[in-house]
Coordinates of C-alpha atoms in Angstrom, one line a residue:
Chain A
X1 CA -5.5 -3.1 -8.7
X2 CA -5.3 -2.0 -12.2
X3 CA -2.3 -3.7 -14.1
X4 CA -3.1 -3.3 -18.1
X5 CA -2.6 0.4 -18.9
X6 CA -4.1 1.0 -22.2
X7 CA -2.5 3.7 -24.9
X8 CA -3.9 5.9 -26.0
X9 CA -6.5 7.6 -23.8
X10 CA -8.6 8.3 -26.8
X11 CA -8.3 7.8 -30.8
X12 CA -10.3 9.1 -33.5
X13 CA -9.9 8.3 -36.8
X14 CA -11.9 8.3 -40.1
X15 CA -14.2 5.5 -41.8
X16 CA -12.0 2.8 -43.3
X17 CA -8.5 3.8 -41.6
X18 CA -7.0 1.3 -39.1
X19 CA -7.0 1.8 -35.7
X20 CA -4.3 0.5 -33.2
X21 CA -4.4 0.5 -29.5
X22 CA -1.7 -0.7 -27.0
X23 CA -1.7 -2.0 -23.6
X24 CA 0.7 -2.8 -21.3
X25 CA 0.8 -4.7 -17.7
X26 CA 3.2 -5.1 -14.7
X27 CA 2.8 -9.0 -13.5
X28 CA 3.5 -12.0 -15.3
X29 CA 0.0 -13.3 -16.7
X30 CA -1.6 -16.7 -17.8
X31 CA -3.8 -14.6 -20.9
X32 CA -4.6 -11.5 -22.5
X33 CA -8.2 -10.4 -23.1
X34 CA -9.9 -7.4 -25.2
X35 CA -13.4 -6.5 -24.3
X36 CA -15.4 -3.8 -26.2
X37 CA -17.9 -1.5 -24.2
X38 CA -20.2 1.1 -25.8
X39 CA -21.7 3.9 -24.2
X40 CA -23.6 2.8 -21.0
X41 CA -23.2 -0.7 -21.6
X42 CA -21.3 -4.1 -20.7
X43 CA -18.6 -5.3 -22.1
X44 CA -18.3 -7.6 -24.4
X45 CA -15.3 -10.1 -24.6
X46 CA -13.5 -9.8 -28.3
X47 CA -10.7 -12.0 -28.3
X48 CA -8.1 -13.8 -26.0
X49 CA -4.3 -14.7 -26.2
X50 CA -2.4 -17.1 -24.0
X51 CA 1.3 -16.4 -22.7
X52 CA 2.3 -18.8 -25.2
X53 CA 1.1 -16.9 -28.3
X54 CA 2.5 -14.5 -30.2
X55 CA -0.5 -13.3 -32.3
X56 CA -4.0 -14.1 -33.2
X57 CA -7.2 -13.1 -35.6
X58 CA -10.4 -12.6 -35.3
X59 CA -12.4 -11.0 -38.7
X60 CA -11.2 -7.6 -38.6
X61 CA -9.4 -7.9 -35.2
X62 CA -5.8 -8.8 -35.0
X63 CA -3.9 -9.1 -31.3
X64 CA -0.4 -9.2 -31.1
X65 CA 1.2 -10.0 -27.2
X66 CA 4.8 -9.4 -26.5
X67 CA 5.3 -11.1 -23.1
X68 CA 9.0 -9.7 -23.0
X69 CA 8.1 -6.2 -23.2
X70 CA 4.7 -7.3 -21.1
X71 CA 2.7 -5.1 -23.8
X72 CA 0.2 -6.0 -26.3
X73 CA -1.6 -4.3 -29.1
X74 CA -5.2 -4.3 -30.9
X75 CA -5.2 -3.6 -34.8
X76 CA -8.8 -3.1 -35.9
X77 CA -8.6 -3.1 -39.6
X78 CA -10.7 -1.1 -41.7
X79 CA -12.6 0.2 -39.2
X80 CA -16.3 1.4 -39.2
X81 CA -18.8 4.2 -37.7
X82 CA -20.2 1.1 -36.0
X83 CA -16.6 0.8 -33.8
X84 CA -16.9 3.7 -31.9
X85 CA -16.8 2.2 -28.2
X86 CA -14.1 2.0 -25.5
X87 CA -11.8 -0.6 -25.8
X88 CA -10.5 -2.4 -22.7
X89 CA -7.7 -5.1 -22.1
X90 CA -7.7 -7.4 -19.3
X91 CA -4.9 -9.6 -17.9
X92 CA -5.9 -13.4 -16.5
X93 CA -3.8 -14.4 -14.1
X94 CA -3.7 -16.5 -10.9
X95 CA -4.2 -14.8 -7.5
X96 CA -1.0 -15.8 -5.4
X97 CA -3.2 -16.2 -2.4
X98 CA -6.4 -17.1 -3.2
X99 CA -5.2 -19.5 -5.8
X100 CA -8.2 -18.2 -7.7
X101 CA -8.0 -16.6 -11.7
X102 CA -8.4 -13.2 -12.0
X103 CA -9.0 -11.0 -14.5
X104 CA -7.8 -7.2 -14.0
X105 CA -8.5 -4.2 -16.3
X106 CA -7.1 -1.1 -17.6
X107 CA -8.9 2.0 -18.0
X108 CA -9.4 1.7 -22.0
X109 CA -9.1 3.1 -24.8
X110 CA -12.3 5.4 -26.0
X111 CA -12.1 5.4 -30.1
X112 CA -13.9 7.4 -32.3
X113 CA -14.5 6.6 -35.9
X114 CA -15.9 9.8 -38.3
X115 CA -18.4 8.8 -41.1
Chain B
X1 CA -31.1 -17.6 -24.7
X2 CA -27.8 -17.4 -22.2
X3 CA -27.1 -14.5 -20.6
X4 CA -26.5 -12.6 -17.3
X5 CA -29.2 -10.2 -16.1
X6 CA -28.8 -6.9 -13.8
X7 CA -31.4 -4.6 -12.4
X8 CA -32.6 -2.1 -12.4
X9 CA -30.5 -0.2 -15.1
X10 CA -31.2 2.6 -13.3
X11 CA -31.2 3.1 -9.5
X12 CA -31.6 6.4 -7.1
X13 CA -30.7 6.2 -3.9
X14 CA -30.8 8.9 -1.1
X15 CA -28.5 9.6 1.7
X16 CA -28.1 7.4 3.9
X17 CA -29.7 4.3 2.3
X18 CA -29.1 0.6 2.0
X19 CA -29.3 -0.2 -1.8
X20 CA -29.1 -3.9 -3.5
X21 CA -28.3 -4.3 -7.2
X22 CA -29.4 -7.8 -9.0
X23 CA -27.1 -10.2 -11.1
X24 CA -28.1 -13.6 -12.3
X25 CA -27.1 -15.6 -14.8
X26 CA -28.3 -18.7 -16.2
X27 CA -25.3 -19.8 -18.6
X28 CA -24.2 -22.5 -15.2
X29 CA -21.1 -20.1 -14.5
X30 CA -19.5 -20.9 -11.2
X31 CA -18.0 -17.3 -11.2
X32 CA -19.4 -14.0 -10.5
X33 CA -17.9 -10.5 -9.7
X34 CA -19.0 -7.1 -9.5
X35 CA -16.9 -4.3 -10.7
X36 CA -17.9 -0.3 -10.2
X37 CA -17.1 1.7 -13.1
X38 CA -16.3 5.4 -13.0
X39 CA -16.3 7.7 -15.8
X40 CA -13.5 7.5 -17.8
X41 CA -12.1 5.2 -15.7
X42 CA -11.2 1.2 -16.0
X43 CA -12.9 -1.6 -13.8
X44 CA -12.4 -1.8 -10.2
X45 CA -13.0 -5.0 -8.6
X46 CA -15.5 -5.2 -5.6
X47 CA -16.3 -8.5 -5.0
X48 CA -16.2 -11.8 -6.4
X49 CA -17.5 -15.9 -5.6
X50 CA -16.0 -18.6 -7.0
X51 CA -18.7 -20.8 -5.5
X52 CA -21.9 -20.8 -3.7
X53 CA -21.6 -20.1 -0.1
X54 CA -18.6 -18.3 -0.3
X55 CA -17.2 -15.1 -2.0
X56 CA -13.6 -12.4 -1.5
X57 CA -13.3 -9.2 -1.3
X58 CA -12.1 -7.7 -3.4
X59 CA -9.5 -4.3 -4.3
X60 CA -12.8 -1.8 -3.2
X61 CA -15.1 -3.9 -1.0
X62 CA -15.4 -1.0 1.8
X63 CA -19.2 0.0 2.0
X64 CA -20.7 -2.9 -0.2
X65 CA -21.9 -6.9 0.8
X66 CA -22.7 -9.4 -1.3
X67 CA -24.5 -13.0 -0.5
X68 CA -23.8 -16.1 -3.1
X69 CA -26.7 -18.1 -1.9
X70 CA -27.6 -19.2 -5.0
X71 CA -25.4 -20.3 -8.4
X72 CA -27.4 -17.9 -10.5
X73 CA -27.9 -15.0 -8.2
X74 CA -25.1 -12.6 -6.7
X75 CA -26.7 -9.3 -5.7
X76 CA -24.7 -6.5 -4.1
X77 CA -25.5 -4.4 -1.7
X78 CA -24.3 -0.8 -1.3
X79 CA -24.7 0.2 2.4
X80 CA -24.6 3.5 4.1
X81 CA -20.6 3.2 4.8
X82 CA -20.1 3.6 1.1
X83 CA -19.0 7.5 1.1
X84 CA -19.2 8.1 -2.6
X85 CA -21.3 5.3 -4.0
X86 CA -22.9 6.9 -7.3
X87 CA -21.2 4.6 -10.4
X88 CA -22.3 2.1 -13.2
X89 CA -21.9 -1.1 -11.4
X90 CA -21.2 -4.2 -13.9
X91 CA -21.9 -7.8 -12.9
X92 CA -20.0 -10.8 -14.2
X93 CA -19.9 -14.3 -14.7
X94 CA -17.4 -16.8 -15.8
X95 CA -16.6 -20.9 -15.8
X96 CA -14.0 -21.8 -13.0
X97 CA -11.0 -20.8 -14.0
X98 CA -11.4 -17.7 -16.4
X99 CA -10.9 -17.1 -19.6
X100 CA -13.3 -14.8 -20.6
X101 CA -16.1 -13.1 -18.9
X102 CA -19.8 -12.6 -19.7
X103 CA -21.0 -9.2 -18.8
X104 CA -24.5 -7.9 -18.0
X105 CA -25.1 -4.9 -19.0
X106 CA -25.1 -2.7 -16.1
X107 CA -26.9 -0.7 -13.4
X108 CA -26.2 2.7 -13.1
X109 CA -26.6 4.0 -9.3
X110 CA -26.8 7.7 -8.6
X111 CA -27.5 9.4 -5.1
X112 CA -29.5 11.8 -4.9

């Protein structure tokens, strides 16, 4: 089942703007994960944030979770040509009965930055 | 280098056909899952193994089988049953107990 719903659908912004994406989720979660995928690829994990954190960096990346309002949001600063991809989130949580973690994704956010 | 392998990146199949997908993964994960991938669309879980010798279904398993016979290897199989099988299909792998996933980077099956 898909629990992170990400917002918006699509984006597209110009070279050296900032580009923000939300996602929000149903279920109570153990983490928060962004994965990046370009065109006919994988994805590829970007950054994680526990239940217990409010906000964290990476480079250009900045993720900010809100476990009240069960939302969360990607700030990619500055942004480049080279960002154009879909952006994903993906909440970890444990199975209630399997007992096993599992990580379930939304259907993204498709960005476009113009030269 | 680490990483997690699928193939072929691109796969026909015709009517009526058994198909098998490849993942392996030398980076010692205990964790693999395959997701299908529509366009526009989010991951879908098919199935994953926490362990050798076992593996779950998962939220869209009708139509595909998987074996975990191996720790490296976790190929899936798309059988006849599966109506409307033609997706990208991504492999992954992770340590026991999450966090994050490695991704390969993808097969995409088309019937023709």
């Amino acid at each position: 089942s898909q629990q992170g719903e990400e917002d918006p659908q699509a984006l597209s912004i110009q070279e050296g703007e900032n580009a923000t994406m939300n996602c929000s989720y149903k279920t109570s979660i153990n983490n928060l994960q962004w994965y990046r995928q370009n065109s006919g690829r994988g994805l590829v994990h970007l950054i994680l944030i526990r239940s217990n954190e409010r906000e964290k960096h990476s480079g250009r990346l900045r993720v900010t979770l809100d476990t009240s309002k069960k939302s969360s949001s990607l700030l990619i600063t500055a942004s480049r040509a080279a960002d154009t991809a879909s952006y994903f989130c993906a909440t970890g949580s444990r199975d209630s009965g399997a007992g096993s973690y599992q990580l379930t994704f939304g259907k993204g956010t498709k960005l476009s930055v113009i030269p | 280098d680490g990483g997690i392998t699928q193939s072929p990146k691109y796969l026909f199949r015709k009517e009526g056909q058994n198909v098998t997908l490849s993942c392996e993964q030398n980076l010692n994960h205990d964790a693999m899952y395959w997701y299908r991938q529509d366009p526009g669309q989010g991951l879908r879980l098919i199935y994953y193994s926490q362990i050798v010798n076992d593996f779950q279904k998962g939220d869209i398993a009708e139509g595909y089988s998987v074996s975990r016979e191996k720790k490296e290897s976790f190929p899936l199989t798309v059988t006849s049953a599966q109506k409307n099988p033609t997706a990208f299909y991504l492999c992954a792998s992770s340590i026991q107990g999450g966090r994050g996933y490695t991704f390969g980077s993808g097969t995409r099956l088309t019937v023709v």
